[in-house]
PDB file of C-alpha atoms and ligand atoms in Angstrom:
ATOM      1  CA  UNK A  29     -13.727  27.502  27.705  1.00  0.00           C
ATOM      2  CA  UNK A  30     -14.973  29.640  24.450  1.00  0.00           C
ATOM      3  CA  UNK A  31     -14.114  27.700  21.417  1.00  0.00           C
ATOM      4  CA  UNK A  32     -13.300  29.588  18.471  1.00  0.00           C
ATOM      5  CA  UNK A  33     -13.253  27.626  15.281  1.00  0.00           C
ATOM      6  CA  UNK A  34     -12.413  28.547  12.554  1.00  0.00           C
ATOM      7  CA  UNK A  35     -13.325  27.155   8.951  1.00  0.00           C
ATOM      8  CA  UNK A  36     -11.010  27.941   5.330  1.00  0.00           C
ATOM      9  CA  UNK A  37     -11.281  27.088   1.796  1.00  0.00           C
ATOM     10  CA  UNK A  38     -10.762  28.447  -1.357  1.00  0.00           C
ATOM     11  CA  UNK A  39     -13.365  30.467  -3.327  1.00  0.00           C
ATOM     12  CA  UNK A  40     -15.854  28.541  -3.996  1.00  0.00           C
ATOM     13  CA  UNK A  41     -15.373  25.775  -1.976  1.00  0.00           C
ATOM     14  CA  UNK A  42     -18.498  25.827  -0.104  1.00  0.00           C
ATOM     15  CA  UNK A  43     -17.260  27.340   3.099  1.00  0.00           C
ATOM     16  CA  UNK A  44     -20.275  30.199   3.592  1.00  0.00           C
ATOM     17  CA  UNK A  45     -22.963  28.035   2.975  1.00  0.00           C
ATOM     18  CA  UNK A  46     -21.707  24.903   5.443  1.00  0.00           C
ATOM     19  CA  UNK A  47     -20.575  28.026   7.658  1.00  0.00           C
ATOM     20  CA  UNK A  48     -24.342  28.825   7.595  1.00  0.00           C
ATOM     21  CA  UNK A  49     -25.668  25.355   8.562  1.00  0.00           C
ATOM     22  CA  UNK A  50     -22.740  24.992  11.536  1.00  0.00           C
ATOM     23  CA  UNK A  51     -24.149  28.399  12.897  1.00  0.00           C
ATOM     24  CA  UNK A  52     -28.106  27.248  12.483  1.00  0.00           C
ATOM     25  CA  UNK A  53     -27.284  23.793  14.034  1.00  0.00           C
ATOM     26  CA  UNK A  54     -25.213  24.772  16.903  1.00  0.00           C
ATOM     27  CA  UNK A  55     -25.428  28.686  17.243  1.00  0.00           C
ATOM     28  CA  UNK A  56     -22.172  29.577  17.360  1.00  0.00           C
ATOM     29  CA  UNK A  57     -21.174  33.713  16.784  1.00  0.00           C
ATOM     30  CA  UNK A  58     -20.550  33.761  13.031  1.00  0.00           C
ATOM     31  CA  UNK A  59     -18.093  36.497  11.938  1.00  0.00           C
ATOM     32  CA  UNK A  60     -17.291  35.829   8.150  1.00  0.00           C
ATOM     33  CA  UNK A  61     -14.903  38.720   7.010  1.00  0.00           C
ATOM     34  CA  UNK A  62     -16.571  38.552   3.252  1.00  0.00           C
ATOM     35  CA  UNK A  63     -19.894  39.377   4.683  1.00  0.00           C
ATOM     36  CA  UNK A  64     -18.869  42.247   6.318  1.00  0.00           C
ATOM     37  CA  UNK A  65     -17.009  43.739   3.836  1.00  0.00           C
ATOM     38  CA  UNK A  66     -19.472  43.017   1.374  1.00  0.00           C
ATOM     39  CA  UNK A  67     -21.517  45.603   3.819  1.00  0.00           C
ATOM     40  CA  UNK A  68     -18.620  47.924   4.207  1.00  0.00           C
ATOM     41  CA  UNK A  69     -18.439  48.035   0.831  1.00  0.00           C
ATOM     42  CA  UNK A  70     -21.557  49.509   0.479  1.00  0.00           C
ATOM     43  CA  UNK A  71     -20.982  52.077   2.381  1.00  0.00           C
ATOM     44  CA  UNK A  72     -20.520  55.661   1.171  1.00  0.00           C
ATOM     45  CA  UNK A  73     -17.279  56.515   2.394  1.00  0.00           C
ATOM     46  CA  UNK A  74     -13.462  56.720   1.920  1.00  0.00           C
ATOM     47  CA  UNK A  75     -13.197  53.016   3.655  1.00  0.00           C
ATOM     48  CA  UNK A  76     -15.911  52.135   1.718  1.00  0.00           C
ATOM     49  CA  UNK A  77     -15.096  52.590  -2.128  1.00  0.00           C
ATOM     50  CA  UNK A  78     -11.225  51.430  -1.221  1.00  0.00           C
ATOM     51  CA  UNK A  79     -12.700  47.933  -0.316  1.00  0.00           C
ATOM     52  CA  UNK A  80     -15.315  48.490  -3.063  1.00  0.00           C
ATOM     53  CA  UNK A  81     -12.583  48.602  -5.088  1.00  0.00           C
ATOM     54  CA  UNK A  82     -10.392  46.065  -3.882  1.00  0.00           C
ATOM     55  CA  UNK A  83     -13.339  43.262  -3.796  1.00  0.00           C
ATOM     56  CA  UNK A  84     -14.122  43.480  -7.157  1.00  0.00           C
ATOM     57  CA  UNK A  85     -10.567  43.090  -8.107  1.00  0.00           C
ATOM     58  CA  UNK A  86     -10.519  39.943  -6.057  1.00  0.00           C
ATOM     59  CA  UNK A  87      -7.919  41.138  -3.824  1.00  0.00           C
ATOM     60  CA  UNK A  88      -7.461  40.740   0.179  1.00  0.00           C
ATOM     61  CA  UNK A  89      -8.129  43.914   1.954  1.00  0.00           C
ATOM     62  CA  UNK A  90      -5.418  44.899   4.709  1.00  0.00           C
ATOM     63  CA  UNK A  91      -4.831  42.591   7.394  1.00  0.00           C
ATOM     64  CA  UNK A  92      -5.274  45.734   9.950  1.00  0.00           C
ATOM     65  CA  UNK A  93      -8.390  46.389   8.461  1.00  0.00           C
ATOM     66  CA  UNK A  94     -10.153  43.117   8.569  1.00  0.00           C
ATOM     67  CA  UNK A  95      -8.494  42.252  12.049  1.00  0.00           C
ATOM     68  CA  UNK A  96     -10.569  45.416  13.584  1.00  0.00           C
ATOM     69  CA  UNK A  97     -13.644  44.310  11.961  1.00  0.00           C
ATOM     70  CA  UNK A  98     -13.292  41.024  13.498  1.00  0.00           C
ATOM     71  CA  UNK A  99     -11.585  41.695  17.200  1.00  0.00           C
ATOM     72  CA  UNK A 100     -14.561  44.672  17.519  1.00  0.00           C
ATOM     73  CA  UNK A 101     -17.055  41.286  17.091  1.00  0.00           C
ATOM     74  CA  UNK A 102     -15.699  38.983  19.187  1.00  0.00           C
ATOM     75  CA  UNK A 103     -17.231  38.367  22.918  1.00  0.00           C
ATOM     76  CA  UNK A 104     -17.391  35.514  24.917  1.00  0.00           C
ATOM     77  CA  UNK A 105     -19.434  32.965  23.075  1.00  0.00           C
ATOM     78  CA  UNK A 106     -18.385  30.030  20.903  1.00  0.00           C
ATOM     79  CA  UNK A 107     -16.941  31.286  17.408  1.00  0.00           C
ATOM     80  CA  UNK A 108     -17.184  30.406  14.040  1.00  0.00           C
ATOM     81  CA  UNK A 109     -14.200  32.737  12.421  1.00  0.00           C
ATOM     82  CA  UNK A 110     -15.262  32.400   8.409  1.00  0.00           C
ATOM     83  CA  UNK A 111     -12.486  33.417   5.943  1.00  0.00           C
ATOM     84  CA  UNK A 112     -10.825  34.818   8.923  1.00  0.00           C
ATOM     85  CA  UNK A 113      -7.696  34.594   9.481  1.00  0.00           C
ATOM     86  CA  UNK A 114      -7.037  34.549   6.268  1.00  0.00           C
ATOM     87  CA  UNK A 115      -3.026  35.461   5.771  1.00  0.00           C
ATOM     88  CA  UNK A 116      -0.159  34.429   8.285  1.00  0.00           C
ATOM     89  CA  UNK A 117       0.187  38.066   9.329  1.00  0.00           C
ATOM     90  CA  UNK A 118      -3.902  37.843  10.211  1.00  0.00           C
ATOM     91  CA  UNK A 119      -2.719  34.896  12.138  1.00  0.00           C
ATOM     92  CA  UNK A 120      -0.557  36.171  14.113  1.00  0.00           C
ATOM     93  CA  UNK A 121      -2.252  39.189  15.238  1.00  0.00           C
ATOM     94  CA  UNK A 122      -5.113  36.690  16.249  1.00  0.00           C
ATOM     95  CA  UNK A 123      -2.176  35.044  18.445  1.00  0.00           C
ATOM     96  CA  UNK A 124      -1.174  38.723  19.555  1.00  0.00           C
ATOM     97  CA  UNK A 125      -4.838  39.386  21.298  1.00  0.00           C
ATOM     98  CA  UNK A 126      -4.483  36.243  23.114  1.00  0.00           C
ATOM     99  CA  UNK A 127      -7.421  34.545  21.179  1.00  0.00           C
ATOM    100  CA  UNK A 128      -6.249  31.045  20.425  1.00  0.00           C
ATOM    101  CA  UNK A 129      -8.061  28.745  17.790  1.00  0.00           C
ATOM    102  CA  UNK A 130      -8.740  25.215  18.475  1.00  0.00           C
ATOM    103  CA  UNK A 131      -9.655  23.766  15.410  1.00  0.00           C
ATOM    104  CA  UNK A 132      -9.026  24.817  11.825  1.00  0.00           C
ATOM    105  CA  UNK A 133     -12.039  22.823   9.017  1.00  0.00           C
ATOM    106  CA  UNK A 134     -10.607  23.258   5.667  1.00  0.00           C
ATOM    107  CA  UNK A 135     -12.436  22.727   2.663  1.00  0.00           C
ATOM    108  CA  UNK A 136     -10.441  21.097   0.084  1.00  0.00           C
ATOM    109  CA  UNK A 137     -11.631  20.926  -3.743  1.00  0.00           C
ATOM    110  CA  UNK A 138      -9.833  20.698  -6.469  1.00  0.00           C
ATOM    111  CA  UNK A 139      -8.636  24.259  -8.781  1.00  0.00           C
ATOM    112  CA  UNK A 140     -11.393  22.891 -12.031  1.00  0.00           C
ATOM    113  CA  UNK A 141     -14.198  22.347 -10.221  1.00  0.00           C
ATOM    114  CA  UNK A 142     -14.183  25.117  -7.786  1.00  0.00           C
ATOM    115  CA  UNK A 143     -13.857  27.713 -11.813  1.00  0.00           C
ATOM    116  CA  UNK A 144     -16.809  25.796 -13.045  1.00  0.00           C
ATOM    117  CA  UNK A 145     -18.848  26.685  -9.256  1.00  0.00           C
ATOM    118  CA  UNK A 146     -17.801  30.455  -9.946  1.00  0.00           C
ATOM    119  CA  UNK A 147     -20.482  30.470 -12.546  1.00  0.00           C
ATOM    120  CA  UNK A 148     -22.965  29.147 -10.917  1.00  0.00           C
ATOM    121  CA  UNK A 149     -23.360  31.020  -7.362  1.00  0.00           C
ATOM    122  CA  UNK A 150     -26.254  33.588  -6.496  1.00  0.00           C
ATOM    123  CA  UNK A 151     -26.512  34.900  -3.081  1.00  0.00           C
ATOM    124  CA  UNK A 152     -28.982  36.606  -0.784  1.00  0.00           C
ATOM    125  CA  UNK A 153     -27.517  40.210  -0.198  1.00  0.00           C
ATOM    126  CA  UNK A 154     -30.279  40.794   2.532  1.00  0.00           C
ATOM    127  CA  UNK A 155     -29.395  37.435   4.641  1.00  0.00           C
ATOM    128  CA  UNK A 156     -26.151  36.203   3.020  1.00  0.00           C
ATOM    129  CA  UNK A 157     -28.023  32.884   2.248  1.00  0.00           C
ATOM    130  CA  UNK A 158     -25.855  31.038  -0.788  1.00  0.00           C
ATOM    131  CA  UNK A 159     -27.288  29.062  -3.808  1.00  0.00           C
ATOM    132  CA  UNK A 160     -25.604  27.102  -6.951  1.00  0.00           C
ATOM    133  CA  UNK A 161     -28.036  27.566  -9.845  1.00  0.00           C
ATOM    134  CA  UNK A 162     -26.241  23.871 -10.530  1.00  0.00           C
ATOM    135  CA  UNK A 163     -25.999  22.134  -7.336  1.00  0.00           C
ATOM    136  CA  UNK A 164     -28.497  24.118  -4.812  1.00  0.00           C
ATOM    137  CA  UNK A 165     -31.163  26.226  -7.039  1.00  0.00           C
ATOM    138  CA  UNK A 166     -33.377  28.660  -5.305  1.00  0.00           C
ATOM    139  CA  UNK A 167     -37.215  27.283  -5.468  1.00  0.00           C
ATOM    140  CA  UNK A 168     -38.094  30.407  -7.692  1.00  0.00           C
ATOM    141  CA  UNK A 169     -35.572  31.434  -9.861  1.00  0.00           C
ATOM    142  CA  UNK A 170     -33.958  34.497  -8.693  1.00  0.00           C
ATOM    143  CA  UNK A 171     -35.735  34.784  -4.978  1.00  0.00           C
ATOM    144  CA  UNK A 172     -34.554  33.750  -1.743  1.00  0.00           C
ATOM    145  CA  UNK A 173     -35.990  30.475  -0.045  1.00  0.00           C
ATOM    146  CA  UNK A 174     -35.282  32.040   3.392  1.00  0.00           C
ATOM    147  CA  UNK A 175     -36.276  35.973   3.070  1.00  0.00           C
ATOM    148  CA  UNK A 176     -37.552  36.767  -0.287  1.00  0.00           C
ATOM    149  CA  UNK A 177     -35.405  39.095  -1.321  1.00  0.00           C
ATOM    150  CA  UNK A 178     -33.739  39.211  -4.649  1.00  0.00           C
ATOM    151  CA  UNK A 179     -30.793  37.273  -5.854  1.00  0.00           C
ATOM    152  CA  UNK A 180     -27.727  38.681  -6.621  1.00  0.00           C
ATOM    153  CA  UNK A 181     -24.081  37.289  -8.381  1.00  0.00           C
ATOM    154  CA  UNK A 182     -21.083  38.634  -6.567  1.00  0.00           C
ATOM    155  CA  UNK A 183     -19.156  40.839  -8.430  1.00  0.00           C
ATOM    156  CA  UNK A 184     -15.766  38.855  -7.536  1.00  0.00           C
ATOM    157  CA  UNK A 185     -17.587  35.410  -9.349  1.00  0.00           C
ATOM    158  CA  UNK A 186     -16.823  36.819 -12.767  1.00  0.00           C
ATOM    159  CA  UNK A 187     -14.737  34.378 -14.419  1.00  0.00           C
ATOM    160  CA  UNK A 188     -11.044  36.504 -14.810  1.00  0.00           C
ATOM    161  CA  UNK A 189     -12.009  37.475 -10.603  1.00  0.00           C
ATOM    162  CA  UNK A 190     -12.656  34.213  -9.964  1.00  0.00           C
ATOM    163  CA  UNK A 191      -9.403  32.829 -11.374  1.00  0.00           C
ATOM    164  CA  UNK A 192      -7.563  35.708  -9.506  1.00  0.00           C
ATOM    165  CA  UNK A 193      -9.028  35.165  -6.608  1.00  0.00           C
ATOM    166  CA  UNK A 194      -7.885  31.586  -6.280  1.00  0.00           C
ATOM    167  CA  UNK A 195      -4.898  32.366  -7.089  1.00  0.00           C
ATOM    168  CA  UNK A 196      -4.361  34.804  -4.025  1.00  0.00           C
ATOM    169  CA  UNK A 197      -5.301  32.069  -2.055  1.00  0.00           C
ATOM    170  CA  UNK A 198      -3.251  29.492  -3.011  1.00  0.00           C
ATOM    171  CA  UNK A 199      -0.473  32.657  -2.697  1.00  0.00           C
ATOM    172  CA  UNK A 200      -1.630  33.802   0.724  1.00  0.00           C
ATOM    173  CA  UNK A 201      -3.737  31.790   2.592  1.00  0.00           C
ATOM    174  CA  UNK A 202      -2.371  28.252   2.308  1.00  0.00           C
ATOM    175  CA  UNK A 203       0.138  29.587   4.356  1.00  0.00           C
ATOM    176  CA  UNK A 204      -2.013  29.934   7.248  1.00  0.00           C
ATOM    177  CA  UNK A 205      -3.376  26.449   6.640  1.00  0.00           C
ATOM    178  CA  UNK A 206       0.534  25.308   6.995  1.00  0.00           C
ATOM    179  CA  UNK A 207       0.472  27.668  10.016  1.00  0.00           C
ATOM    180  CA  UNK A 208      -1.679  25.592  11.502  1.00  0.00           C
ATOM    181  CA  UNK A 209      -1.495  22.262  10.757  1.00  0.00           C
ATOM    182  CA  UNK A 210       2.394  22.849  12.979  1.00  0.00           C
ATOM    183  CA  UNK A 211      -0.056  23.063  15.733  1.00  0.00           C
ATOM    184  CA  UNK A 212      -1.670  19.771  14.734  1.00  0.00           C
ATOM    185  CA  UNK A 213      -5.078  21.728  14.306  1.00  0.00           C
ATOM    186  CA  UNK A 214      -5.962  20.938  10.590  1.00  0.00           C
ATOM    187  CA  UNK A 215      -9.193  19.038   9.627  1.00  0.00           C
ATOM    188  CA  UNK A 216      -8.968  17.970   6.216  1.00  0.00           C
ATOM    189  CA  UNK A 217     -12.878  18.007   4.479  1.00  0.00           C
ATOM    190  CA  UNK A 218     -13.313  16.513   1.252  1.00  0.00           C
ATOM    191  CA  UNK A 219     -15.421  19.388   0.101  1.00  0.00           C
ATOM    192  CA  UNK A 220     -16.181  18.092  -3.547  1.00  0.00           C
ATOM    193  CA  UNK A 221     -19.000  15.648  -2.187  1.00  0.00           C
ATOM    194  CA  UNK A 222     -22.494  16.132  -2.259  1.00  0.00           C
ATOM    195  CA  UNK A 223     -23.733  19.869  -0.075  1.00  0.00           C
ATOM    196  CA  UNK A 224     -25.290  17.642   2.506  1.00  0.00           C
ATOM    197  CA  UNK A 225     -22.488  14.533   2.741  1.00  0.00           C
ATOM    198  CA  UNK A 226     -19.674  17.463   3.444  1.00  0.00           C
ATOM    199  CA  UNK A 227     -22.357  18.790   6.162  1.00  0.00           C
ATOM    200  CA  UNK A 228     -22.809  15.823   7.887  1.00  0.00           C
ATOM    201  CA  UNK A 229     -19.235  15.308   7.923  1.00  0.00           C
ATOM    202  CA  UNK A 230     -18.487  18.807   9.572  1.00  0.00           C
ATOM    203  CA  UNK A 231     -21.170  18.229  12.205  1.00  0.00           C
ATOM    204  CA  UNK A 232     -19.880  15.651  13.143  1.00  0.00           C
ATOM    205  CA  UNK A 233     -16.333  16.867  13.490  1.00  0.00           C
ATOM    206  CA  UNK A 234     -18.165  19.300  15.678  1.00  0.00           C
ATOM    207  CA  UNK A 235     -19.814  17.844  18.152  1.00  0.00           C
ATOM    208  CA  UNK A 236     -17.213  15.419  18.808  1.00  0.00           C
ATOM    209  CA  UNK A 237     -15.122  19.356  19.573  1.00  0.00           C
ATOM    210  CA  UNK A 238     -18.207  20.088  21.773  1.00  0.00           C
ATOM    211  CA  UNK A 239     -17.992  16.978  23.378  1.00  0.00           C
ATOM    212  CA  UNK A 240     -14.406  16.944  23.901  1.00  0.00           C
ATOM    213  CA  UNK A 241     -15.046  20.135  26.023  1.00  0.00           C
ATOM    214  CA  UNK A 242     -18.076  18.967  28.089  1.00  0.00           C
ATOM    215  CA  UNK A 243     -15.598  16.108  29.240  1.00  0.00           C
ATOM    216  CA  UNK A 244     -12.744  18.152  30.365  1.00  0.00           C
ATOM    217  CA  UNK A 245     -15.048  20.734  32.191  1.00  0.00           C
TER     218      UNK A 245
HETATM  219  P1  AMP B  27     -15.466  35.480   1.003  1.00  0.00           P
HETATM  220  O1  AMP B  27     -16.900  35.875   1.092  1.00  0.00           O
HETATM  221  O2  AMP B  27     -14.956  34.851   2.291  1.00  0.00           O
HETATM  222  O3  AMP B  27     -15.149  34.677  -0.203  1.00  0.00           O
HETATM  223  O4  AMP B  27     -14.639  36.859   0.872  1.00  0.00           O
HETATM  224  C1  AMP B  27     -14.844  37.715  -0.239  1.00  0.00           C
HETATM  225  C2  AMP B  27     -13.698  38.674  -0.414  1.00  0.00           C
HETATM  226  O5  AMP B  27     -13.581  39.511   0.752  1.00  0.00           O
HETATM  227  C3  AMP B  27     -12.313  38.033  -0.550  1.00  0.00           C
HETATM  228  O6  AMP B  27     -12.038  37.644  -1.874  1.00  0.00           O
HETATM  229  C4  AMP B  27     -11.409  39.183  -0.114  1.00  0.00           C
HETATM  230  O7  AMP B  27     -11.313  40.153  -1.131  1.00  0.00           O
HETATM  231  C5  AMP B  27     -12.206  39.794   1.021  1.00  0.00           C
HETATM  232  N1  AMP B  27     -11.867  39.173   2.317  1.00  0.00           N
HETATM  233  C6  AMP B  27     -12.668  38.367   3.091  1.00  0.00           C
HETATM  234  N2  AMP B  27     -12.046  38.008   4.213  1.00  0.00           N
HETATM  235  C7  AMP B  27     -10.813  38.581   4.171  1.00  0.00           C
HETATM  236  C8  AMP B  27      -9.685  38.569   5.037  1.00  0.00           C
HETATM  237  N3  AMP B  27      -9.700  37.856   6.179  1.00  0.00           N
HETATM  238  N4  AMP B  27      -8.600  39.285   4.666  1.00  0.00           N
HETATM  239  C9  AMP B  27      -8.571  40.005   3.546  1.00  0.00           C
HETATM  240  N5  AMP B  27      -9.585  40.057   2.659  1.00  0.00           N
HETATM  241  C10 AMP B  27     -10.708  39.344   2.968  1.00  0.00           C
END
């Protein structure tokens, strides 16, 4: 059986750089929807300069869209789905291709703390590696530990996007958490601890999934 987990939070939470240590540690098929339309996004093209546009205004891009990107990804290996689904209407067309979801992390931190991150993130636009100049500082300023390349702030962290942004998410995508938690499928994280605490605590959720499996194979 594939398993296709999928992990949620609100901006800022934390969820692409524990997404990043789940994929290194167990090397699952990462498909985080921000990623790839921070790509897209950089493309020069009609489809291109409307998500442009619709990132920077911290706004979701349409659920037809991002459900392509993703269902064009997918294949037979064990998923991590990263900010995808992301609405109830993304939800249910997940349900409408038949793939189901067996276990939904979510990330919870409190509205204040997750503003004051916003400030604070740089990220890697060559490898999508994630740094807080407060909590998790690059080794030289401005460089990436893992490729080199330049650091970068997303141009949704300004503080008015920022603010937006978490409000479409408590708007849009809590919903899908309600979704579901019907289905008895929520994992509550308490992501305001320490980067490497809320790690250990997701592996751990994780293997006992994996494990789960091997015993009913
Ligand atoms: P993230 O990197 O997951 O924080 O996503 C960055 C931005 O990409 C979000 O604020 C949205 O504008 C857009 N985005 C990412 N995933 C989705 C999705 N599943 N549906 C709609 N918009 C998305």
């Amino acid at each position: 059986m594939t398993l296709h987990l999928l992990i949620m939070g609100p901006p800022e939470a934390g969820k692409g750089t524990q997404a990043n240590r789940l994929v290194a540690r167990f090397g699952f098929l990462h498909l985080a929807t921000g990623d790839m339309l921070r790509a897209l996004s950089r493309e020069d093209s009609p489809r291109g300069r409307q998500v442009d546009e619709l990132l920077r205004r911290g706004e979701y891009v349409p659920d037809a869209l991002v459900t392509q990107l993703v269902a064009e990804r997918m294949d037979d290996r064990d998923v991590l789905l990263d900010g995808f689904p992301r609405t109830v209407a993304q939800a249910q067309a997940l349900d409408a291709l038949g793939v189901p979801i067996h276990c939904v992390l979510v990330l919870d931190v409190p509205d204040e703390t997750l503003i004051a991150r916003a400030a604070h993130r740089l990220f890697c636009p060559n490898c999508g590696a994630i740094y807080s100049m407060a909590a998790n500082p690059p080794r030289a300023a401005g460089i990436c530990d893992v490729c080199g390349h330049g650091l970068a702030q997303r141009v949704d962290d300004a503080p008015q996007t920022a603010r937006h942004r978490l409000g479409v998410y408590h708007q849009r995508s809590e919903p899908v958490i309600a979704y579901y938690e019907q289905r008895g499928l929520v994992r509550h994280i308490d992501g305001q601890r320490p980067i490497e605490q809320v790690a250990a605590t997701l592996r751990s959720v994780v293997a006992e999934l994996l494990a789960r499996r091997a015993s009913v194979a």
